[in-house]
Coordinates of C-alpha atoms (C1' of nucleotides) in Angstrom, one line a residue:
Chain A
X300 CA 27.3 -13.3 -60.3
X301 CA 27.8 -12.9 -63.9
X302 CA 24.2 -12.5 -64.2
X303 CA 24.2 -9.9 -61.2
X304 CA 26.7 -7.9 -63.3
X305 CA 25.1 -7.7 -66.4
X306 CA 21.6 -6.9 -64.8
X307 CA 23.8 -4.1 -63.2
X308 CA 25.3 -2.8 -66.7
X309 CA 22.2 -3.1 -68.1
X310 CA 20.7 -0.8 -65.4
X311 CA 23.3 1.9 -65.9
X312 CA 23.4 4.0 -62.7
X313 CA 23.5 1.6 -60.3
X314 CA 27.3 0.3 -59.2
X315 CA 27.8 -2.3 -56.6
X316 CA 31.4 -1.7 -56.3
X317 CA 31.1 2.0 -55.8
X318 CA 28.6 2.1 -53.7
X319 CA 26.8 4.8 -55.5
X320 CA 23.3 4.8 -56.6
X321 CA 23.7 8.2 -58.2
X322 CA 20.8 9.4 -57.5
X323 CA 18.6 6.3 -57.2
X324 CA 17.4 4.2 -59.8
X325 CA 18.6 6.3 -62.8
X326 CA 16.6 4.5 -65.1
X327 CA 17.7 4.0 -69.0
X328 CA 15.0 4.7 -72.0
X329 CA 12.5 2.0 -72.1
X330 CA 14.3 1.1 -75.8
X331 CA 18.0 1.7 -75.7
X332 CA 20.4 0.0 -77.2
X333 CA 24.5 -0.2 -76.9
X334 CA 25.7 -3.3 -78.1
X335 CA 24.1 -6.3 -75.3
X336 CA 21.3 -8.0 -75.6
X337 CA 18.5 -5.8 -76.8
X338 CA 16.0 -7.8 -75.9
X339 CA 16.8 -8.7 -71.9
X340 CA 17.7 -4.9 -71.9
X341 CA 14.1 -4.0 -73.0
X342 CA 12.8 -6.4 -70.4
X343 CA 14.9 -4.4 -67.4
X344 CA 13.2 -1.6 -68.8
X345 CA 9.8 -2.5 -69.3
X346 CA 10.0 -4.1 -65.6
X347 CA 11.3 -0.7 -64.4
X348 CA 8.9 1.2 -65.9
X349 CA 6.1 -0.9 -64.5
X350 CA 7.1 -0.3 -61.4
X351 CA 7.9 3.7 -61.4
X352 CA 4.1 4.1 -63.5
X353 CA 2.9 1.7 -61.2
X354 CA 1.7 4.4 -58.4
X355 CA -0.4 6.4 -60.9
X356 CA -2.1 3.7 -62.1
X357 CA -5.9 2.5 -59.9
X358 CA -5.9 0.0 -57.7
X359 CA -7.2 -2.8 -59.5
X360 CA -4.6 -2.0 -62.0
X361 CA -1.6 -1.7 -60.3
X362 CA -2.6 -5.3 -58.8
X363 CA -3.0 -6.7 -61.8
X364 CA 0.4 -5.1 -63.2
X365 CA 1.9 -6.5 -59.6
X366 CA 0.7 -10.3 -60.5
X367 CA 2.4 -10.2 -64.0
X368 CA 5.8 -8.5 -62.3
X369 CA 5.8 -11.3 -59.8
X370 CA 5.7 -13.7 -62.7
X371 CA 7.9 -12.1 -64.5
X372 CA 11.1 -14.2 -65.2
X373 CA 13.9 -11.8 -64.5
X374 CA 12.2 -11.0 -61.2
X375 CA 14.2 -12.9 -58.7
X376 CA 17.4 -11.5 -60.8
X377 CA 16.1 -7.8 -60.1
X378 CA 15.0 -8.6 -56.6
X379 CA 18.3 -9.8 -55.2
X380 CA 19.8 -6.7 -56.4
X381 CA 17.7 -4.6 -54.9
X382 CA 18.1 -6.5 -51.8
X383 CA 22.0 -6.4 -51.9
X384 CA 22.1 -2.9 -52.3
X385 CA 19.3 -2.0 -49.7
X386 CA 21.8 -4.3 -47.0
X387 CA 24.8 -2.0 -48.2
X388 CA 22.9 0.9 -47.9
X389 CA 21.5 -0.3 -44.6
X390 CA 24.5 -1.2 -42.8
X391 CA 25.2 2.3 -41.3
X392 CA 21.3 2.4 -40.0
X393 CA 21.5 -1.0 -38.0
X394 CA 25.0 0.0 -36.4
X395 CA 23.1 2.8 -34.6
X396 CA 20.5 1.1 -33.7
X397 CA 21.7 -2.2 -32.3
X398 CA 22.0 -3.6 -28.6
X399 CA 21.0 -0.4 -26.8
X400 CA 22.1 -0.8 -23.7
X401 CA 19.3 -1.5 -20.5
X402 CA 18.1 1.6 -19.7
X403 CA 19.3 2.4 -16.0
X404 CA 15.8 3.8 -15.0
X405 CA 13.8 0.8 -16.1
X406 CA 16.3 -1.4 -14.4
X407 CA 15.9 0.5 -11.1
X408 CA 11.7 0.3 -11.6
X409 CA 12.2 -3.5 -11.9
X410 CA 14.3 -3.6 -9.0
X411 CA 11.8 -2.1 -6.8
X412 CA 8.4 -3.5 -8.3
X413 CA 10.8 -7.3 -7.5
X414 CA 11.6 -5.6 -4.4
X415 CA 8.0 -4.5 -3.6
X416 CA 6.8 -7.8 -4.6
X417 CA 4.6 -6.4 -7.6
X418 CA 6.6 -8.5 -10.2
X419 CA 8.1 -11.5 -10.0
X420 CA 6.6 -14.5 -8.3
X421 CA 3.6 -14.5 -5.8
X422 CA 4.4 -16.0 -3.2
X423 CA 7.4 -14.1 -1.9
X424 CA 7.9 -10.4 -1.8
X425 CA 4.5 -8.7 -1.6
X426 CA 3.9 -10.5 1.7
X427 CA 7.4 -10.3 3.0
X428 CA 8.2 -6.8 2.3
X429 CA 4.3 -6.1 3.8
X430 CA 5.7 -8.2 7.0
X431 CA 9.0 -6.4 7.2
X432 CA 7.6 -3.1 7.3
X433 CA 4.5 -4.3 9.4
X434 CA 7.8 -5.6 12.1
X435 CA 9.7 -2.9 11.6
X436 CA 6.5 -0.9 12.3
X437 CA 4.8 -2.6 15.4
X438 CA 3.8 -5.5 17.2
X439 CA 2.8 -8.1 15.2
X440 CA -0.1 -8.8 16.3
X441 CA -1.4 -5.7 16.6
X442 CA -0.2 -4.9 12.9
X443 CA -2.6 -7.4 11.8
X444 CA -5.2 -5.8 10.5
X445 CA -2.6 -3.1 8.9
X446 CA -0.5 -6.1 7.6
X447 CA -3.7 -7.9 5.7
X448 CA -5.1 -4.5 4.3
X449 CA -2.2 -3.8 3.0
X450 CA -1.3 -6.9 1.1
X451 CA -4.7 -6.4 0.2
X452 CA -3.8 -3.2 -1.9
X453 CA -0.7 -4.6 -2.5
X454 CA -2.4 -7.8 -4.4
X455 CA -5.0 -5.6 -6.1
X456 CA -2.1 -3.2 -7.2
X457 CA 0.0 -6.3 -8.6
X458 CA -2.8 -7.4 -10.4
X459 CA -3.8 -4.3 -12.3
X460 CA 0.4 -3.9 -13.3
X461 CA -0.2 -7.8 -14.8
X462 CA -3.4 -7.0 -16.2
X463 CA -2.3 -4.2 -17.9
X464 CA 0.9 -5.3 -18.8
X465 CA -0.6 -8.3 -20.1
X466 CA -2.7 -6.2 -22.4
X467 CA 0.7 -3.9 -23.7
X468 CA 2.1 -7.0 -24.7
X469 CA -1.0 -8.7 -26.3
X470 CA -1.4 -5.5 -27.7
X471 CA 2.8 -4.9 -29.1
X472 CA 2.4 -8.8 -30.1
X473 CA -0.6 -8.4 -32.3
X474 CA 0.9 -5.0 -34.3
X475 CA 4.4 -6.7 -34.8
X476 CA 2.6 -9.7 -36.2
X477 CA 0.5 -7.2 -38.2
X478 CA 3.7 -4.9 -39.6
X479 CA 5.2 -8.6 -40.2
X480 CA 2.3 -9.8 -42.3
X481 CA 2.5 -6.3 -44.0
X482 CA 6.1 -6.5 -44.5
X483 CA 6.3 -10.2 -45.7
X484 CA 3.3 -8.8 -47.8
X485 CA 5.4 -6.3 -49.7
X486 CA 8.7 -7.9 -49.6
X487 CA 7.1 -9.8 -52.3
X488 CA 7.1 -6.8 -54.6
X489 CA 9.8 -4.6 -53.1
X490 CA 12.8 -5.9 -51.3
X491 CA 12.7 -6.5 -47.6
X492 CA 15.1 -8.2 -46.0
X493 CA 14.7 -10.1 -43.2
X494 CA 16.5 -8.3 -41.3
X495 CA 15.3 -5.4 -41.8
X496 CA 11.4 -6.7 -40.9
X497 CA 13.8 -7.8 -38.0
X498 CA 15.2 -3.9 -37.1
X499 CA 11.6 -2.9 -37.5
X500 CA 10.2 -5.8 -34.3
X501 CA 12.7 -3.9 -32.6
X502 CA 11.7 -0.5 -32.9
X503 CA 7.9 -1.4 -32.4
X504 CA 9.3 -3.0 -29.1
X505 CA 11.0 -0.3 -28.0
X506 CA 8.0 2.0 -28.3
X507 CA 5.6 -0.5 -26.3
X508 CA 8.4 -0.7 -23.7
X509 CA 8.7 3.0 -23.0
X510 CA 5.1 2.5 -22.9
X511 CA 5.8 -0.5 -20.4
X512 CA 8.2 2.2 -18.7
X513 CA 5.4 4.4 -17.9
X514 CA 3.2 1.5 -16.3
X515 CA 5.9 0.5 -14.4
X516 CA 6.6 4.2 -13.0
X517 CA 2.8 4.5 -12.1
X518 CA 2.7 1.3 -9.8
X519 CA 5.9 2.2 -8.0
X520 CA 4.1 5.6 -7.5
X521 CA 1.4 3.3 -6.2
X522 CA 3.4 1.0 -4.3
X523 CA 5.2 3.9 -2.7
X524 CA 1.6 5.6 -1.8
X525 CA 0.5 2.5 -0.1
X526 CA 3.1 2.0 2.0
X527 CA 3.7 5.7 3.0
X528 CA 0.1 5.1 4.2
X529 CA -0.5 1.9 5.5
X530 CA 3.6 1.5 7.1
X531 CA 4.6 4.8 7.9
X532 CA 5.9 4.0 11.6
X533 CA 4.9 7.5 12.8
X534 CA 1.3 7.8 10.9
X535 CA 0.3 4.4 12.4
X536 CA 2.1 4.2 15.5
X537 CA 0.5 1.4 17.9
X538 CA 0.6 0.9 21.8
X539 CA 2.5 -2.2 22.5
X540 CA 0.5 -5.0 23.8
X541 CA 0.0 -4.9 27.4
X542 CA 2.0 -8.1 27.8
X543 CA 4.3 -6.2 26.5
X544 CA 4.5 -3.5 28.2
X545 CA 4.5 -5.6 31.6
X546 CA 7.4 -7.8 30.0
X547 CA 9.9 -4.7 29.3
X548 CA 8.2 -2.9 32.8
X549 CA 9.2 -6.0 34.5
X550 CA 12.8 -5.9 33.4
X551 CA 13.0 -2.2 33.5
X552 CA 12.1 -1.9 37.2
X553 CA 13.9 -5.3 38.0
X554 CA 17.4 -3.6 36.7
X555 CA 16.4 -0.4 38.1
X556 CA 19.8 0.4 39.0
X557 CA 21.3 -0.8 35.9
X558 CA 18.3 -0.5 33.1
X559 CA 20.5 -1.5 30.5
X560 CA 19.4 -4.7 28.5
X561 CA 22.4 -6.3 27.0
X562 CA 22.1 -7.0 23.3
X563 CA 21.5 -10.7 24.2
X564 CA 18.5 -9.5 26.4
X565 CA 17.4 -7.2 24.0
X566 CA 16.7 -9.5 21.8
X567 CA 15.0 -12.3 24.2
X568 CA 12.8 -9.3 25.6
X569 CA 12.2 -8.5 21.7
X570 CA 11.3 -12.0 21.1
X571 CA 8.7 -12.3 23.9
X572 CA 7.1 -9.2 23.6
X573 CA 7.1 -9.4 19.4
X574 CA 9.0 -6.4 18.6
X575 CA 11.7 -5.6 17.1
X576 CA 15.1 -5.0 19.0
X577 CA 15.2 -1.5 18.1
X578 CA 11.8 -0.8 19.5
X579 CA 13.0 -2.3 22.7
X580 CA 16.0 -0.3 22.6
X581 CA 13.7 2.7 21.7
X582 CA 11.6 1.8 24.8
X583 CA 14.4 1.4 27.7
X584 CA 15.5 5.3 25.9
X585 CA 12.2 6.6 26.9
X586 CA 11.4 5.0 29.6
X587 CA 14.8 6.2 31.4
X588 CA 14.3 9.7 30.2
X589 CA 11.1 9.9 31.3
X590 CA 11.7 8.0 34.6
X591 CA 14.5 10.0 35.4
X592 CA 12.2 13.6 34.7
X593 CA 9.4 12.5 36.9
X594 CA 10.5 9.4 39.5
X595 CA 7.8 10.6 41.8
X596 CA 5.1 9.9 39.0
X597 CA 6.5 6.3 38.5
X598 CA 7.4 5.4 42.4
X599 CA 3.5 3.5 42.1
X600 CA 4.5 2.2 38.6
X601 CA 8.0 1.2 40.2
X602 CA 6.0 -0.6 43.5
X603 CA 3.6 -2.4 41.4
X604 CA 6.4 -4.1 39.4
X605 CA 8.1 -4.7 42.8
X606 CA 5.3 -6.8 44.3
X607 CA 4.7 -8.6 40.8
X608 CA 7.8 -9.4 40.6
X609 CA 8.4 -10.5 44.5
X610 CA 5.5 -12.2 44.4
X611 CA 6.2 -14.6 41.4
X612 CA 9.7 -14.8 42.8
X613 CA 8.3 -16.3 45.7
X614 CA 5.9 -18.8 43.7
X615 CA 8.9 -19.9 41.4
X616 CA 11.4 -19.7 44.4
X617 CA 9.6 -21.7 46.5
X618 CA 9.3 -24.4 43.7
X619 CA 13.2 -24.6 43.6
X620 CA 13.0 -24.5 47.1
X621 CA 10.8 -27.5 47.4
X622 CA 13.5 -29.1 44.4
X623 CA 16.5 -27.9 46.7
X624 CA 14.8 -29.7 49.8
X625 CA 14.7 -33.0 47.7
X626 CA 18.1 -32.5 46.5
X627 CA 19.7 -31.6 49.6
X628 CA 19.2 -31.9 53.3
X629 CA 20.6 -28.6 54.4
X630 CA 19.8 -24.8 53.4
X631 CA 22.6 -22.8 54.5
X632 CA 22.2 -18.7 53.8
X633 CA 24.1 -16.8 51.5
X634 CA 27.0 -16.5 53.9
X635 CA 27.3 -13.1 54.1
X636 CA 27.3 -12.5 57.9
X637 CA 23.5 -11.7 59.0
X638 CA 22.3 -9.8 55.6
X639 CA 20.9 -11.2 52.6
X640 CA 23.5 -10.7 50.0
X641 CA 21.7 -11.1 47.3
X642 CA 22.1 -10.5 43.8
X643 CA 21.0 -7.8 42.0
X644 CA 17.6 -7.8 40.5
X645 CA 18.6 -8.3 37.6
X646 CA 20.1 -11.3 38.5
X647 CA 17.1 -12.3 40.6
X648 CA 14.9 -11.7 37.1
X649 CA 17.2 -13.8 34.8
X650 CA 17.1 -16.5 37.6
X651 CA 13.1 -16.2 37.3
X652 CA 12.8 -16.5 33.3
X653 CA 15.1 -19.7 34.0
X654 CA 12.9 -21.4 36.0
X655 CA 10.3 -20.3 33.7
X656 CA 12.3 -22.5 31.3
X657 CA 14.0 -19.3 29.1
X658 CA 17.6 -17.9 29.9
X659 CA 19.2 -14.5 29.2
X660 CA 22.6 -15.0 30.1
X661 CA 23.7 -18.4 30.5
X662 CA 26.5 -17.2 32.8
X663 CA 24.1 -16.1 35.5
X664 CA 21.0 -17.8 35.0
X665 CA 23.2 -20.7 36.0
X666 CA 22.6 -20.1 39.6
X667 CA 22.5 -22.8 42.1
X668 CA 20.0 -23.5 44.1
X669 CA 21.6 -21.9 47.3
X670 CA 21.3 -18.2 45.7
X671 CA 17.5 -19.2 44.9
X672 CA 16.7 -19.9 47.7
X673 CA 18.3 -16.8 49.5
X674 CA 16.3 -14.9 46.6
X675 CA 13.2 -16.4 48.4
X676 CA 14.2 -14.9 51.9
X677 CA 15.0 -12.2 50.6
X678 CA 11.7 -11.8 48.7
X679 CA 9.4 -12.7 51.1
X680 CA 10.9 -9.6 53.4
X681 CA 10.1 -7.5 50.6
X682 CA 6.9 -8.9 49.7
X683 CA 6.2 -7.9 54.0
X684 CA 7.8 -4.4 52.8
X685 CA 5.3 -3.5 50.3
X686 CA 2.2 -4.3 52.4
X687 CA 3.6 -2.0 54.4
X688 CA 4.5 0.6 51.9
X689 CA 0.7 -0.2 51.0
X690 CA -0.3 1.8 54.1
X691 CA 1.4 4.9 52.6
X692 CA 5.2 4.5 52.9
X693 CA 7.6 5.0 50.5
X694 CA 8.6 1.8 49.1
X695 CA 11.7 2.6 46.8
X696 CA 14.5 5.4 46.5
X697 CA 16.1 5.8 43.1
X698 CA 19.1 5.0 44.3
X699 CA 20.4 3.8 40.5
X700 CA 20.3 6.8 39.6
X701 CA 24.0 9.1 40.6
X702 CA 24.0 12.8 41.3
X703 CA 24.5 14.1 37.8
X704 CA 20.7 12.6 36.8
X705 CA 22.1 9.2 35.5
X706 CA 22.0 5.4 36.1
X707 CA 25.5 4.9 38.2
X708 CA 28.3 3.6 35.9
X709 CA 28.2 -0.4 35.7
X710 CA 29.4 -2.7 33.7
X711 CA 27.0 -5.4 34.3
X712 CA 23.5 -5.2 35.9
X713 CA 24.7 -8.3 38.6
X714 CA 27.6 -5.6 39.5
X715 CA 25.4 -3.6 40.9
X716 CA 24.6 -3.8 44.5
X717 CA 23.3 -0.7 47.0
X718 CA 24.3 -1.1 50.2
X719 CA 22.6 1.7 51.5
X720 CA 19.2 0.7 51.8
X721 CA 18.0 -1.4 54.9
X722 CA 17.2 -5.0 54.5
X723 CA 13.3 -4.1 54.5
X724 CA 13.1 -1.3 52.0
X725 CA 11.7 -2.5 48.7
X726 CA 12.9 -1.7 45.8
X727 CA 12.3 -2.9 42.5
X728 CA 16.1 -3.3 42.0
X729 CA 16.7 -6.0 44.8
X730 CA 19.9 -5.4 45.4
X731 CA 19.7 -4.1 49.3
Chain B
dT47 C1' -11.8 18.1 22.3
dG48 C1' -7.9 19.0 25.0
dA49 C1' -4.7 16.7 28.1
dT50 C1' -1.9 13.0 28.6
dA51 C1' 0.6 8.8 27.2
dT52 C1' 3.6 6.7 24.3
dG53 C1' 6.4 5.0 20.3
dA54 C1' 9.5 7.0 16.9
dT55 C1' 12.8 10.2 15.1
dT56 C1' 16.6 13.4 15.1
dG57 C1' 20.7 15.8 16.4
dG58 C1' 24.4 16.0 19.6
dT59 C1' 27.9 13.6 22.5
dA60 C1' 31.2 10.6 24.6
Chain C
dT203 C1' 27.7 3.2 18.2
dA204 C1' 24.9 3.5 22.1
dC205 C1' 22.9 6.8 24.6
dC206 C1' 20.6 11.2 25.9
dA207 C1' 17.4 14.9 25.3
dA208 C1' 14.2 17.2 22.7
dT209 C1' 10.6 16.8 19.7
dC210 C1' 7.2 15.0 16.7
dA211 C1' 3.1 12.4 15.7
dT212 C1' -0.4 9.4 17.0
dA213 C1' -3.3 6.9 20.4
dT214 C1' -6.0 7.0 24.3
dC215 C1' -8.9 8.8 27.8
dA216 C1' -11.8 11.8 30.6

DNA sequence: TGATATGATTGGTA
DNA sequence: TACCAATCATATCA
């Protein structure tokens, strides 16, 4: 330290304590002389003037003059100094300039490129967000094609982000080694910290990442191009499969009176027919809108679902009946005097995807035999119905629907029974 | 290519 | 929040 200070006397202007430079490196004749050492004064000077003549002097000169500063033996002295007063000096810089905070935007870009399956690992969200949206947009398999083509994009647009975000930082790597090298270089002649080599990575990251920014903002442009394209609901909107169609006609004309799935059979019909619930939901809206507008147009619609539906009652029916025979010697009726009093279609269709080894509601699909076998009476008059209504008669009467254009009011679709109609009328809805 | 069918969306309502 | 009614947008068919 006592060395420090008289290098600091010696160089007049420049105080440590007081922080002041006045006016840089106020430099002291080459020979003056007040009473120190005269001759470790004149080397101060003659170092100092080097290195202010230094810039006017060529090339090879100035390196030659460099080699004989770096030898110089008060060197180290003078360059720790320098150094001391440059972190002094640089204090108020690196205040401003440290931990920025994450930028808001970038964070959001990230979120969605994770999101979108563009960063982050391979495996996961690429395909699952293109399977979501493919659900969400369709049957599944009729989304196929849509679902590969656009993971397709989706890959080639993930690897164009990596590819070029691979060169950014290849690229932001190789010019902070370079200003490193350059800095290191020079810090051998003029002081650099390393610090401040440190505050310079810093801003050269900073620039490549607002170039990194940009990148990122074009692919979720991208992204959000490919998707509006490829899983826009409306722009690619695909007929169910017919299965599926037959599966939600099915139920639809089977609860006639009541076509309201619950939420449970919602999500079974979703399940079967590989849609979502919403889409089935969406479905049963339509369909009773547009029932309701034209009944006459769907009466044949309504008649074909009737006999389907009678006639695989009667092939599972008589099954149980076959069961029931084995299991008990007697087949009384229903016990309703004379009539069939059966349950509602609905019922009889629950009882159907039970034998068929699903359930909807475990309450009613839990009928006994007994009931199964009245459904079988009951179906096989039906099934005689329709051949009739083959010839030309009218086969069903909307009679779910009340005077005000909707279904009647029930709670449950086994609620509902219609006593109006005769025991041969058939009607999708069962319930005579 | 126009008519029709059909799945989805939207705004209003109970 | 489920549903209705109107409407949109696309698919399908003659």
């Amino acid at each position: 330290m006592d060395e420090q200070a008289r290098i600091m006397q010696a160089l007049g202007g420049v105080s440590l304590a007081g922080h002041s430079i006045q006016g840089g490196m106020a430099l002291p004749p080459p020979h003056g002389h007040d009473g120190i050492d005269d001759g470790r004064k004149q080397d101060i000077g003659d170092i100092l003037h080097q290195i202010m003549t230094i810039t006017d002097q060529s090339l090879d000169e100035a390196q030659a003059k460099k080699h004989g500063l770096n030898c110089h033996r008060m060197k180290p002295a003078l360059f720790s100094v320098l150094c001391e007063i440059k972190e002094k000096t640089g204090l108020s810089i690196r205040g401003a300039q440290e931990e920025d905070p994450p930028d808001p935007q970038l964070m959001r870009l990230d979120n969605m490129l994770l999101a979108e399956g563009v960063s982050g690992p391979e495996k996961g969200g690429g395909s699952a967000a293109a399977a979501a949206a493919a659900a969400a947009s369709g049957g599944a398999s009729d989304n196929s094609i849509e679902h590969s083509d656009y993971r397709a994009k989706l890959t080639q647009i993930r690897q164009i982000y990596h590819t070029e975000l691979e060169k950014y930082e290849q690229a932001c790597n190789e010019f902070t080694t370079h200003v490193m090298n350059l800095l290191r270089e020079q810090s051998r002649t003029r002081p650099i910290s390393p610090k401040e080599i440190e505050r310079m990575v810093g801003i050269i990251h900073r620039k490549f990442s607002s170039i990194q920014m940009q990148l990122k903002q074009s692919t979720c442009e991208a992204v959000m191009i490919l998707r509006s394209r490829f899983l826009d609901a409306r722009r690619k909107r695909r007929n169910f499969s017919k299965q599926a169609t037959e599966i939600l006609n099915e139920y639809f004309y089977s609860h006639l009176s009541n076509p309201y799935p619950s939420e449970e059979a919602k999500e079974e019909l979703a399940k079967k027919c590989s849609i979502t619930v919403s889409q089935v939901s969406n479905w049963f809206g339509n369909k009773r809108i547009r029932y309701k507008k034209n009944i006459g147009k769907f009466q044949e619609e309504a008649n074909l679902y009737a006999a389907k539906t009678a006639v695989t009652a009667a092939h599972a029916v008589a099954a149980a009946v076959q069961n029931s025979q084995t299991n008990s010697p007697t087949t009384p009726n229903s016990g309703s005097s004379g009539s069939f009093n059966l349950p509602n279609s609905g019922d009889m269709f629950l009882s159907m995807q039970s034998l068929n080894g699903d359930s909807y509601q475990g309450a009613q699909v839990g009928a006994n035999v007994q009931s199964q076998v009245d459904t079988l009476r009951h179906v096989i008059s039906q099934t005689a119905g329709y051949s009739e209504a083959l010839g030309g008669n009218t086969m069903y009467s909307p009679h779910g629907l009340n005077a005000n254009g909707g279904w009647h009011d029930t709670t449950t679709p086994s609620a509902v029974i219609s006593p109006t109609e005769g025991p041969g009328s058939v009607h999708s809805d069962t319930s005579n």
